[in-house]
Amino acid sequence: EAGVDLLHHNALVDLSQNPHLCDTVNKPGITGCLTPGGQMYHFKRGREISGFEKLLLSGIPADQLLLGGESEVQLSDLAGNAMSLPVVSACILSAFCIAPHAAAAAATAAKDEVGESSAEEAEAAPPHPPSAAPEPAAAPSGAEHKRFSFGPFVGLAGRAQCCSVLCTCESSGDVSQHGILRCSCCQATLCGMCAAHVQLESHTMLPLHPEGGRFGADAAAGDGDGATPEEFEGSLRRAMPDALQLEEPLAGSGIGTELFRLLRVDRDRDAVRIKYVSHGGEG
């Protein structure tokens, strides 16, 4: 339907709707309607776009927001319920421009009717000089600085391993209902269902969680403190600081003492990664 070979060109398809009833988008910079439960599939990346990417497509600078413990599903809901920021910005800018434009039109009409003397009195005031460009974000002068230590987060390491992607069948936010097997030699992991369809003669697969299951007693108790990937992401966001700043630049790395803000938590293969981003500063 896109009119191109999807093996060599990119296209976006909303899998939450019947693909035959939706327009296949194959134009740079254009995507279909973003809905809270939408599943926009990106053929070039071979996956659905994440909630963070949906915010960027809506024109919302998600990398500059101080987000809390929102998961990818909640970010997707936020992007689907939000209006396109460039459109909203254009409407607000138009509202600000209407009054000066109307005043200028009224002054021109008065000049034509009254004459040169009245026109001089009706001239608009000279425009204000342009304001200086905003400086890069920096730490507030009165902000309280605390030395960061990874010691309190050692207890989360085991849960991070359980909540990471441990099988190819697991996607963002999904967890296999089958037991996880790990090779004692190459450390490769697969769930029991996928292992039945893969040749594993050269591997020594052993149960990764022989006792208590993948999440142990936490999942059974339902304490909500990281028993599932979504809950663990929220716990990690609440535990990590919203902003970090190095005491001194890292030599040879290009990383200075600028302020780094918490961007997002990524659930990757056998790891959970916390990403911070900086928007200027020293180095």
CSV table of N, CA, C and O in Angstrom, one decimal, residues 96-205:
chain,number,residue,atom,x,y,z
A,96,PHE,N,-1.0,36.2,19.7
A,96,PHE,CA,-0.2,37.4,20.1
A,96,PHE,C,0.0,38.4,19.0
A,96,PHE,O,0.2,39.6,19.2
A,97,CYS,N,0.0,37.9,17.8
A,97,CYS,CA,0.2,38.7,16.6
A,97,CYS,C,-1.0,39.5,16.1
A,97,CYS,O,-0.9,40.4,15.4
A,98,ILE,N,-2.2,39.0,16.5
A,98,ILE,CA,-3.4,39.6,16.0
A,98,ILE,C,-3.6,41.0,16.5
A,98,ILE,O,-3.9,41.9,15.7
A,99,ALA,N,-3.3,41.3,17.8
A,99,ALA,CA,-3.5,42.6,18.4
A,99,ALA,C,-2.6,43.6,17.7
A,99,ALA,O,-3.1,44.7,17.2
A,100,PRO,N,-1.3,43.4,17.6
A,100,PRO,CA,-0.4,44.4,16.9
A,100,PRO,C,-0.8,44.5,15.4
A,100,PRO,O,-0.8,45.7,14.9
A,101,HIS,N,-1.2,43.4,14.8
A,101,HIS,CA,-1.6,43.5,13.4
A,101,HIS,C,-2.9,44.4,13.2
A,101,HIS,O,-3.0,45.2,12.3
A,102,ALA,N,-3.9,44.2,14.1
A,102,ALA,CA,-5.1,45.0,14.1
A,102,ALA,C,-4.8,46.4,14.4
A,102,ALA,O,-5.4,47.3,13.7
A,103,ALA,N,-3.9,46.7,15.3
A,103,ALA,CA,-3.6,48.1,15.6
A,103,ALA,C,-2.9,48.8,14.4
A,103,ALA,O,-3.2,49.9,14.1
A,104,ALA,N,-2.0,48.0,13.7
A,104,ALA,CA,-1.3,48.6,12.6
A,104,ALA,C,-2.3,48.8,11.5
A,104,ALA,O,-2.3,49.9,10.8
A,105,ALA,N,-3.3,47.9,11.3
A,105,ALA,CA,-4.3,48.2,10.3
A,105,ALA,C,-5.2,49.4,10.6
A,105,ALA,O,-5.6,50.2,9.7
A,106,ALA,N,-5.5,49.5,11.9
A,106,ALA,CA,-6.4,50.7,12.3
A,106,ALA,C,-5.6,52.0,12.1
A,106,ALA,O,-6.1,53.0,11.7
A,107,ALA,N,-4.3,52.0,12.4
A,107,ALA,CA,-3.5,53.2,12.2
A,107,ALA,C,-3.4,53.6,10.7
A,107,ALA,O,-3.4,54.7,10.3
A,108,THR,N,-3.3,52.6,9.8
A,108,THR,CA,-3.2,52.8,8.4
A,108,THR,C,-4.6,53.4,7.9
A,108,THR,O,-4.6,54.4,7.1
A,109,ALA,N,-5.7,52.9,8.4
A,109,ALA,CA,-7.0,53.4,8.0
A,109,ALA,C,-7.1,54.9,8.5
A,109,ALA,O,-7.7,55.7,7.8
A,110,ALA,N,-6.7,55.1,9.7
A,110,ALA,CA,-6.8,56.5,10.2
A,110,ALA,C,-5.9,57.5,9.4
A,110,ALA,O,-6.3,58.6,9.2
A,111,LYS,N,-4.8,57.0,9.0
A,111,LYS,CA,-3.9,57.8,8.2
A,111,LYS,C,-4.6,58.2,6.9
A,111,LYS,O,-4.4,59.4,6.4
A,112,ASP,N,-5.2,57.3,6.3
A,112,ASP,CA,-5.9,57.6,5.0
A,112,ASP,C,-7.1,58.5,5.2
A,112,ASP,O,-7.3,59.4,4.3
A,113,GLU,N,-7.8,58.5,6.3
A,113,GLU,CA,-9.0,59.3,6.5
A,113,GLU,C,-8.7,60.7,7.0
A,113,GLU,O,-9.2,61.7,6.6
A,114,VAL,N,-7.8,60.7,8.0
A,114,VAL,CA,-7.6,62.0,8.7
A,114,VAL,C,-6.5,62.8,8.0
A,114,VAL,O,-6.6,64.1,7.9
A,115,GLY,N,-5.5,62.2,7.5
A,115,GLY,CA,-4.5,62.9,6.8
A,115,GLY,C,-3.1,62.7,7.5
A,115,GLY,O,-3.0,61.9,8.4
A,116,GLU,N,-2.2,63.5,7.0
A,116,GLU,CA,-0.8,63.3,7.4
A,116,GLU,C,-0.6,63.7,8.9
A,116,GLU,O,0.1,63.0,9.6
A,117,SER,N,-1.3,64.7,9.4
A,117,SER,CA,-1.2,65.1,10.8
A,117,SER,C,-1.7,64.1,11.7
A,117,SER,O,-1.1,63.8,12.8
A,118,SER,N,-2.8,63.5,11.4
A,118,SER,CA,-3.4,62.4,12.3
A,118,SER,C,-2.6,61.2,12.2
A,118,SER,O,-2.5,60.4,13.1
A,119,ALA,N,-2.0,61.0,11.0
A,119,ALA,CA,-1.2,59.7,10.8
A,119,ALA,C,0.0,59.7,11.7
A,119,ALA,O,0.4,58.7,12.2
A,120,GLU,N,0.6,60.9,11.9
A,120,GLU,CA,1.8,61.0,12.7
A,120,GLU,C,1.5,60.7,14.2
A,120,GLU,O,2.3,60.1,14.9
A,121,GLU,N,0.3,61.1,14.6
A,121,GLU,CA,0.0,60.8,16.0
A,121,GLU,C,-0.4,59.3,16.2
A,121,GLU,O,-0.3,58.8,17.3
A,122,ALA,N,-0.9,58.7,15.1
A,122,ALA,CA,-1.3,57.3,15.2
A,122,ALA,C,-0.2,56.3,15.0
A,122,ALA,O,-0.5,55.1,14.9
A,123,GLU,N,1.0,56.8,14.7
A,123,GLU,CA,2.1,55.8,14.4
A,123,GLU,C,2.3,54.9,15.6
A,123,GLU,O,2.3,55.4,16.8
A,124,ALA,N,2.6,53.7,15.3
A,124,ALA,CA,2.9,52.8,16.4
A,124,ALA,C,4.2,53.0,17.0
A,124,ALA,O,5.1,53.6,16.4
A,125,ALA,N,4.4,52.7,18.3
A,125,ALA,CA,5.7,52.8,18.9
A,125,ALA,C,6.7,51.9,18.3
A,125,ALA,O,6.4,50.9,17.7
A,126,PRO,N,8.0,52.4,18.3
A,126,PRO,CA,9.0,51.5,17.7
A,126,PRO,C,9.1,50.2,18.4
A,126,PRO,O,8.9,50.1,19.6
A,127,PRO,N,9.4,49.2,17.6
A,127,PRO,CA,9.5,47.8,18.2
A,127,PRO,C,10.6,47.7,19.2
A,127,PRO,O,11.6,48.4,19.1
A,128,HIS,N,10.4,46.9,20.2
A,128,HIS,CA,11.5,46.6,21.2
A,128,HIS,C,12.6,45.9,20.6
A,128,HIS,O,12.5,45.0,19.7
A,129,PRO,N,13.8,46.2,21.1
A,129,PRO,CA,15.0,45.4,20.6
A,129,PRO,C,14.9,44.0,20.9
A,129,PRO,O,14.3,43.6,22.0
A,130,PRO,N,15.4,43.1,20.1
A,130,PRO,CA,15.3,41.7,20.4
A,130,PRO,C,16.0,41.3,21.7
A,130,PRO,O,17.1,41.9,22.0
A,131,SER,N,15.4,40.4,22.4
A,131,SER,CA,16.0,40.0,23.7
A,131,SER,C,17.2,39.0,23.4
A,131,SER,O,17.3,38.4,22.4
A,132,ALA,N,18.1,39.0,24.4
A,132,ALA,CA,19.2,38.1,24.2
A,132,ALA,C,18.8,36.7,24.3
A,132,ALA,O,17.8,36.3,24.9
A,133,ALA,N,19.6,35.8,23.6
A,133,ALA,CA,19.3,34.4,23.5
A,133,ALA,C,19.5,33.8,24.9
A,133,ALA,O,20.4,34.2,25.7
A,134,PRO,N,18.6,32.9,25.3
A,134,PRO,CA,18.7,32.3,26.7
A,134,PRO,C,20.0,31.5,26.8
A,134,PRO,O,20.5,30.9,25.8
A,135,GLU,N,20.6,31.5,28.0
A,135,GLU,CA,21.8,30.8,28.2
A,135,GLU,C,21.5,29.4,28.5
A,135,GLU,O,20.4,29.0,28.9
A,136,PRO,N,22.5,28.5,28.3
A,136,PRO,CA,22.3,27.1,28.6
A,136,PRO,C,21.9,26.8,30.0
A,136,PRO,O,22.3,27.6,30.9
A,137,ALA,N,21.1,25.8,30.2
A,137,ALA,CA,20.6,25.5,31.6
A,137,ALA,C,21.8,25.2,32.5
A,137,ALA,O,22.7,24.5,32.1
A,138,ALA,N,21.8,25.8,33.7
A,138,ALA,CA,22.8,25.5,34.7
A,138,ALA,C,22.1,25.3,36.0
A,138,ALA,O,21.0,25.5,36.2
A,139,ALA,N,22.9,24.8,36.9
A,139,ALA,CA,22.4,24.5,38.3
A,139,ALA,C,22.0,25.8,39.0
A,139,ALA,O,22.8,26.7,38.9
A,140,PRO,N,20.8,25.9,39.6
A,140,PRO,CA,20.5,27.1,40.3
A,140,PRO,C,21.5,27.4,41.4
A,140,PRO,O,22.1,26.5,42.1
A,141,SER,N,21.7,28.7,41.6
A,141,SER,CA,22.8,29.1,42.6
A,141,SER,C,22.4,28.6,44.0
A,141,SER,O,23.3,28.3,44.8
A,142,GLY,N,21.1,28.6,44.3
A,142,GLY,CA,20.7,28.3,45.7
A,142,GLY,C,20.4,26.8,45.8
A,142,GLY,O,19.9,26.4,46.9
A,143,ALA,N,20.6,26.0,44.8
A,143,ALA,CA,20.3,24.6,44.9
A,143,ALA,C,21.2,23.8,45.8
A,143,ALA,O,22.3,24.1,46.0
A,144,GLU,N,20.6,22.9,46.5
A,144,GLU,CA,21.4,22.0,47.5
A,144,GLU,C,22.0,20.9,46.7
A,144,GLU,O,21.4,20.1,46.0
A,145,HIS,N,23.4,20.8,46.8
A,145,HIS,CA,24.1,19.8,46.2
A,145,HIS,C,24.4,18.6,47.2
A,145,HIS,O,24.9,18.9,48.3
A,146,LYS,N,24.2,17.4,46.8
A,146,LYS,CA,24.5,16.2,47.6
A,146,LYS,C,25.4,15.3,46.8
A,146,LYS,O,25.2,15.1,45.6
A,147,ARG,N,26.4,14.7,47.5
A,147,ARG,CA,27.3,13.8,46.8
A,147,ARG,C,26.5,12.5,46.5
A,147,ARG,O,25.9,11.9,47.4
A,148,PHE,N,26.6,12.1,45.3
A,148,PHE,CA,25.9,10.9,44.9
A,148,PHE,C,26.7,9.6,45.1
A,148,PHE,O,27.9,9.6,44.9
A,149,SER,N,26.1,8.6,45.6
A,149,SER,CA,26.7,7.3,45.8
A,149,SER,C,25.8,6.2,45.3
A,149,SER,O,24.6,6.2,45.4
A,150,PHE,N,26.4,5.2,44.7
A,150,PHE,CA,25.7,4.0,44.2
A,150,PHE,C,25.4,3.0,45.3
A,150,PHE,O,24.7,2.0,45.0
A,151,GLY,N,25.9,3.2,46.5
A,151,GLY,CA,25.7,2.3,47.5
A,151,GLY,C,24.2,1.9,47.8
A,151,GLY,O,23.9,0.7,47.9
A,152,PRO,N,23.3,2.9,47.9
A,152,PRO,CA,21.9,2.5,48.2
A,152,PRO,C,21.2,1.8,47.1
A,152,PRO,O,20.1,1.2,47.3
A,153,PHE,N,21.8,1.7,45.9
A,153,PHE,CA,21.2,1.1,44.7
A,153,PHE,C,21.7,-0.3,44.5
A,153,PHE,O,21.3,-0.9,43.5
A,154,VAL,N,22.6,-0.8,45.3
A,154,VAL,CA,23.1,-2.1,45.1
A,154,VAL,C,22.0,-3.2,45.2
A,154,VAL,O,22.0,-4.2,44.5
A,155,GLY,N,21.1,-2.9,46.1
A,155,GLY,CA,20.0,-3.9,46.3
A,155,GLY,C,19.1,-4.0,45.1
A,155,GLY,O,18.3,-5.0,44.9
A,156,LEU,N,19.1,-3.0,44.2
A,156,LEU,CA,18.3,-3.0,43.0
A,156,LEU,C,18.9,-3.7,41.9
A,156,LEU,O,18.3,-4.0,40.8
A,157,ALA,N,20.2,-4.1,42.0
A,157,ALA,CA,20.9,-4.8,40.9
A,157,ALA,C,20.3,-6.1,40.5
A,157,ALA,O,20.1,-6.4,39.4
A,158,GLY,N,19.9,-6.9,41.6
A,158,GLY,CA,19.3,-8.2,41.3
A,158,GLY,C,17.9,-8.0,40.6
A,158,GLY,O,17.6,-8.8,39.7
A,159,ARG,N,17.1,-7.1,41.0
A,159,ARG,CA,15.9,-6.8,40.3
A,159,ARG,C,16.0,-6.3,38.9
A,159,ARG,O,15.2,-6.6,38.0
A,160,ALA,N,17.1,-5.5,38.7
A,160,ALA,CA,17.4,-5.0,37.3
A,160,ALA,C,17.6,-6.2,36.4
A,160,ALA,O,17.2,-6.2,35.2
A,161,GLN,N,18.4,-7.2,36.9
A,161,GLN,CA,18.6,-8.4,36.0
A,161,GLN,C,17.4,-9.1,35.7
A,161,GLN,O,17.1,-9.6,34.6
A,162,CYS,N,16.5,-9.3,36.7
A,162,CYS,CA,15.2,-10.0,36.5
A,162,CYS,C,14.3,-9.2,35.6
A,162,CYS,O,13.5,-9.8,34.8
A,163,CYS,N,14.3,-7.9,35.6
A,163,CYS,CA,13.4,-7.1,34.8
A,163,CYS,C,13.9,-6.7,33.5
A,163,CYS,O,13.3,-6.0,32.7
A,164,SER,N,15.2,-7.1,33.1
A,164,SER,CA,15.7,-6.8,31.8
A,164,SER,C,15.1,-7.7,30.8
A,164,SER,O,14.4,-8.7,31.1
A,165,VAL,N,15.5,-7.5,29.5
A,165,VAL,CA,15.0,-8.4,28.4
A,165,VAL,C,15.9,-9.6,28.4
A,165,VAL,O,17.1,-9.6,28.2
A,166,LEU,N,15.3,-10.8,28.7
A,166,LEU,CA,16.0,-12.0,28.8
A,166,LEU,C,15.7,-13.0,27.7
A,166,LEU,O,16.2,-14.1,27.7
A,167,CYS,N,14.9,-12.6,26.8
A,167,CYS,CA,14.5,-13.5,25.7
A,167,CYS,C,14.1,-12.7,24.5
A,167,CYS,O,13.6,-11.5,24.6
A,168,THR,N,14.3,-13.2,23.3
A,168,THR,CA,14.0,-12.5,22.1
A,168,THR,C,12.5,-12.2,21.9
A,168,THR,O,12.1,-11.3,21.2
A,169,CYS,N,11.7,-13.0,22.6
A,169,CYS,CA,10.2,-12.8,22.5
A,169,CYS,C,9.7,-11.7,23.4
A,169,CYS,O,8.5,-11.4,23.4
A,170,GLU,N,10.6,-11.1,24.3
A,170,GLU,CA,10.2,-10.1,25.2
A,170,GLU,C,10.4,-8.7,24.5
A,170,GLU,O,11.4,-8.4,24.0
A,171,SER,N,9.4,-7.9,24.6
A,171,SER,CA,9.5,-6.6,24.1
A,171,SER,C,9.4,-5.6,25.3
A,171,SER,O,9.3,-6.0,26.4
A,172,SER,N,9.4,-4.3,25.0
A,172,SER,CA,9.3,-3.3,26.1
A,172,SER,C,8.0,-3.5,26.9
A,172,SER,O,6.9,-3.3,26.4
A,173,GLY,N,8.2,-3.8,28.2
A,173,GLY,CA,7.1,-3.9,29.1
A,173,GLY,C,6.5,-5.3,29.2
A,173,GLY,O,5.7,-5.6,30.0
A,174,ASP,N,6.9,-6.2,28.3
A,174,ASP,CA,6.4,-7.6,28.3
A,174,ASP,C,7.4,-8.5,28.9
A,174,ASP,O,8.6,-8.3,28.9
A,175,VAL,N,6.8,-9.6,29.5
A,175,VAL,CA,7.7,-10.5,30.2
A,175,VAL,C,7.2,-11.9,29.8
A,175,VAL,O,6.0,-12.2,29.8
A,176,SER,N,8.1,-12.8,29.5
A,176,SER,CA,7.7,-14.2,29.1
A,176,SER,C,7.2,-14.9,30.4
A,176,SER,O,7.7,-14.7,31.5
A,177,GLN,N,6.1,-15.7,30.2
A,177,GLN,CA,5.5,-16.4,31.3
A,177,GLN,C,6.2,-17.7,31.5
A,177,GLN,O,5.8,-18.5,32.4
A,178,HIS,N,7.2,-18.0,30.7
A,178,HIS,CA,8.0,-19.3,30.9
A,178,HIS,C,9.3,-19.1,31.6
A,178,HIS,O,9.8,-18.0,31.6
A,179,GLY,N,9.8,-20.1,32.1
A,179,GLY,CA,11.1,-20.0,32.9
A,179,GLY,C,12.2,-19.6,32.0
A,179,GLY,O,12.3,-20.0,30.8
A,180,ILE,N,13.2,-18.9,32.5
A,180,ILE,CA,14.3,-18.4,31.7
A,180,ILE,C,15.5,-19.4,31.9
A,180,ILE,O,15.8,-19.8,33.0
A,181,LEU,N,16.2,-19.7,30.8
A,181,LEU,CA,17.3,-20.6,30.8
A,181,LEU,C,18.5,-19.8,30.3
A,181,LEU,O,18.5,-18.9,29.5
A,182,ARG,N,19.7,-20.0,31.0
A,182,ARG,CA,20.9,-19.3,30.6
A,182,ARG,C,22.0,-20.4,30.4
A,182,ARG,O,22.2,-21.3,31.1
A,183,CYS,N,22.8,-20.1,29.3
A,183,CYS,CA,23.9,-21.0,29.0
A,183,CYS,C,25.1,-20.7,30.0
A,183,CYS,O,25.4,-19.5,30.2
A,184,SER,N,25.6,-21.8,30.5
A,184,SER,CA,26.7,-21.6,31.5
A,184,SER,C,28.0,-21.2,30.9
A,184,SER,O,28.9,-20.7,31.5
A,185,CYS,N,28.1,-21.3,29.5
A,185,CYS,CA,29.3,-20.9,28.8
A,185,CYS,C,29.3,-19.5,28.2
A,185,CYS,O,30.1,-18.7,28.5
A,186,CYS,N,28.3,-19.3,27.3
A,186,CYS,CA,28.2,-18.0,26.6
A,186,CYS,C,27.2,-17.0,27.3
A,186,CYS,O,27.1,-15.9,26.8
A,187,GLN,N,26.5,-17.5,28.3
A,187,GLN,CA,25.6,-16.6,29.1
A,187,GLN,C,24.4,-16.2,28.3
A,187,GLN,O,23.7,-15.2,28.7
A,188,ALA,N,24.1,-16.8,27.2
A,188,ALA,CA,22.9,-16.5,26.4
A,188,ALA,C,21.7,-16.9,27.1
A,188,ALA,O,21.7,-18.0,27.9
A,189,THR,N,20.6,-16.2,27.0
A,189,THR,CA,19.4,-16.5,27.8
A,189,THR,C,18.2,-16.6,26.8
A,189,THR,O,18.1,-15.9,25.8
A,190,LEU,N,17.3,-17.6,27.1
A,190,LEU,CA,16.1,-17.8,26.3
A,190,LEU,C,15.0,-18.3,27.3
A,190,LEU,O,15.3,-18.9,28.4
A,191,CYS,N,13.8,-18.1,26.9
A,191,CYS,CA,12.7,-18.6,27.7
A,191,CYS,C,12.4,-20.1,27.3
A,191,CYS,O,12.9,-20.5,26.3
A,192,GLY,N,11.7,-20.8,28.2
A,192,GLY,CA,11.5,-22.2,27.9
A,192,GLY,C,10.8,-22.5,26.6
A,192,GLY,O,11.1,-23.4,25.9
A,193,MET,N,9.8,-21.6,26.2
A,193,MET,CA,9.1,-21.8,25.0
A,193,MET,C,10.0,-21.6,23.8
A,193,MET,O,9.9,-22.4,22.8
A,194,CYS,N,10.8,-20.5,23.7
A,194,CYS,CA,11.6,-20.3,22.6
A,194,CYS,C,12.8,-21.3,22.5
A,194,CYS,O,13.2,-21.6,21.4
A,195,ALA,N,13.2,-21.8,23.7
A,195,ALA,CA,14.3,-22.8,23.6
A,195,ALA,C,13.9,-24.1,23.0
A,195,ALA,O,14.7,-24.8,22.4
A,196,ALA,N,12.6,-24.4,22.9
A,196,ALA,CA,12.1,-25.6,22.3
A,196,ALA,C,12.2,-25.5,20.8
A,196,ALA,O,12.1,-26.5,20.1
A,197,HIS,N,12.4,-24.3,20.2
A,197,HIS,CA,12.4,-24.1,18.8
A,197,HIS,C,13.8,-23.7,18.3
A,197,HIS,O,14.0,-23.3,17.1
A,198,VAL,N,14.8,-23.8,19.1
A,198,VAL,CA,16.2,-23.4,18.8
A,198,VAL,C,17.1,-24.6,19.0
A,198,VAL,O,16.9,-25.4,20.0
A,199,GLN,N,18.1,-24.8,18.2
A,199,GLN,CA,19.1,-25.8,18.3
A,199,GLN,C,20.1,-25.4,19.4
A,199,GLN,O,20.8,-24.5,19.2
A,200,LEU,N,20.1,-26.1,20.5
A,200,LEU,CA,20.9,-25.8,21.7
A,200,LEU,C,21.9,-26.9,22.0
A,200,LEU,O,22.3,-27.0,23.2
A,201,GLU,N,22.2,-27.7,21.0
A,201,GLU,CA,23.1,-28.8,21.4
A,201,GLU,C,24.5,-28.4,21.8
A,201,GLU,O,25.1,-29.1,22.7
A,202,SER,N,24.9,-27.2,21.3
A,202,SER,CA,26.3,-26.7,21.7
A,202,SER,C,26.2,-25.9,23.0
A,202,SER,O,27.3,-25.3,23.4
A,203,HIS,N,25.1,-25.7,23.6
A,203,HIS,CA,24.9,-24.9,24.8
A,203,HIS,C,24.6,-25.8,26.0
A,203,HIS,O,24.0,-26.9,25.8
A,204,THR,N,24.9,-25.3,27.1
A,204,THR,CA,24.6,-25.9,28.4
A,204,THR,C,23.6,-25.0,29.1
A,204,THR,O,24.0,-24.1,29.9
A,205,MET,N,22.3,-25.2,28.9
A,205,MET,CA,21.3,-24.4,29.4
A,205,MET,C,20.8,-24.8,30.8
A,205,MET,O,20.5,-26.0,31.0
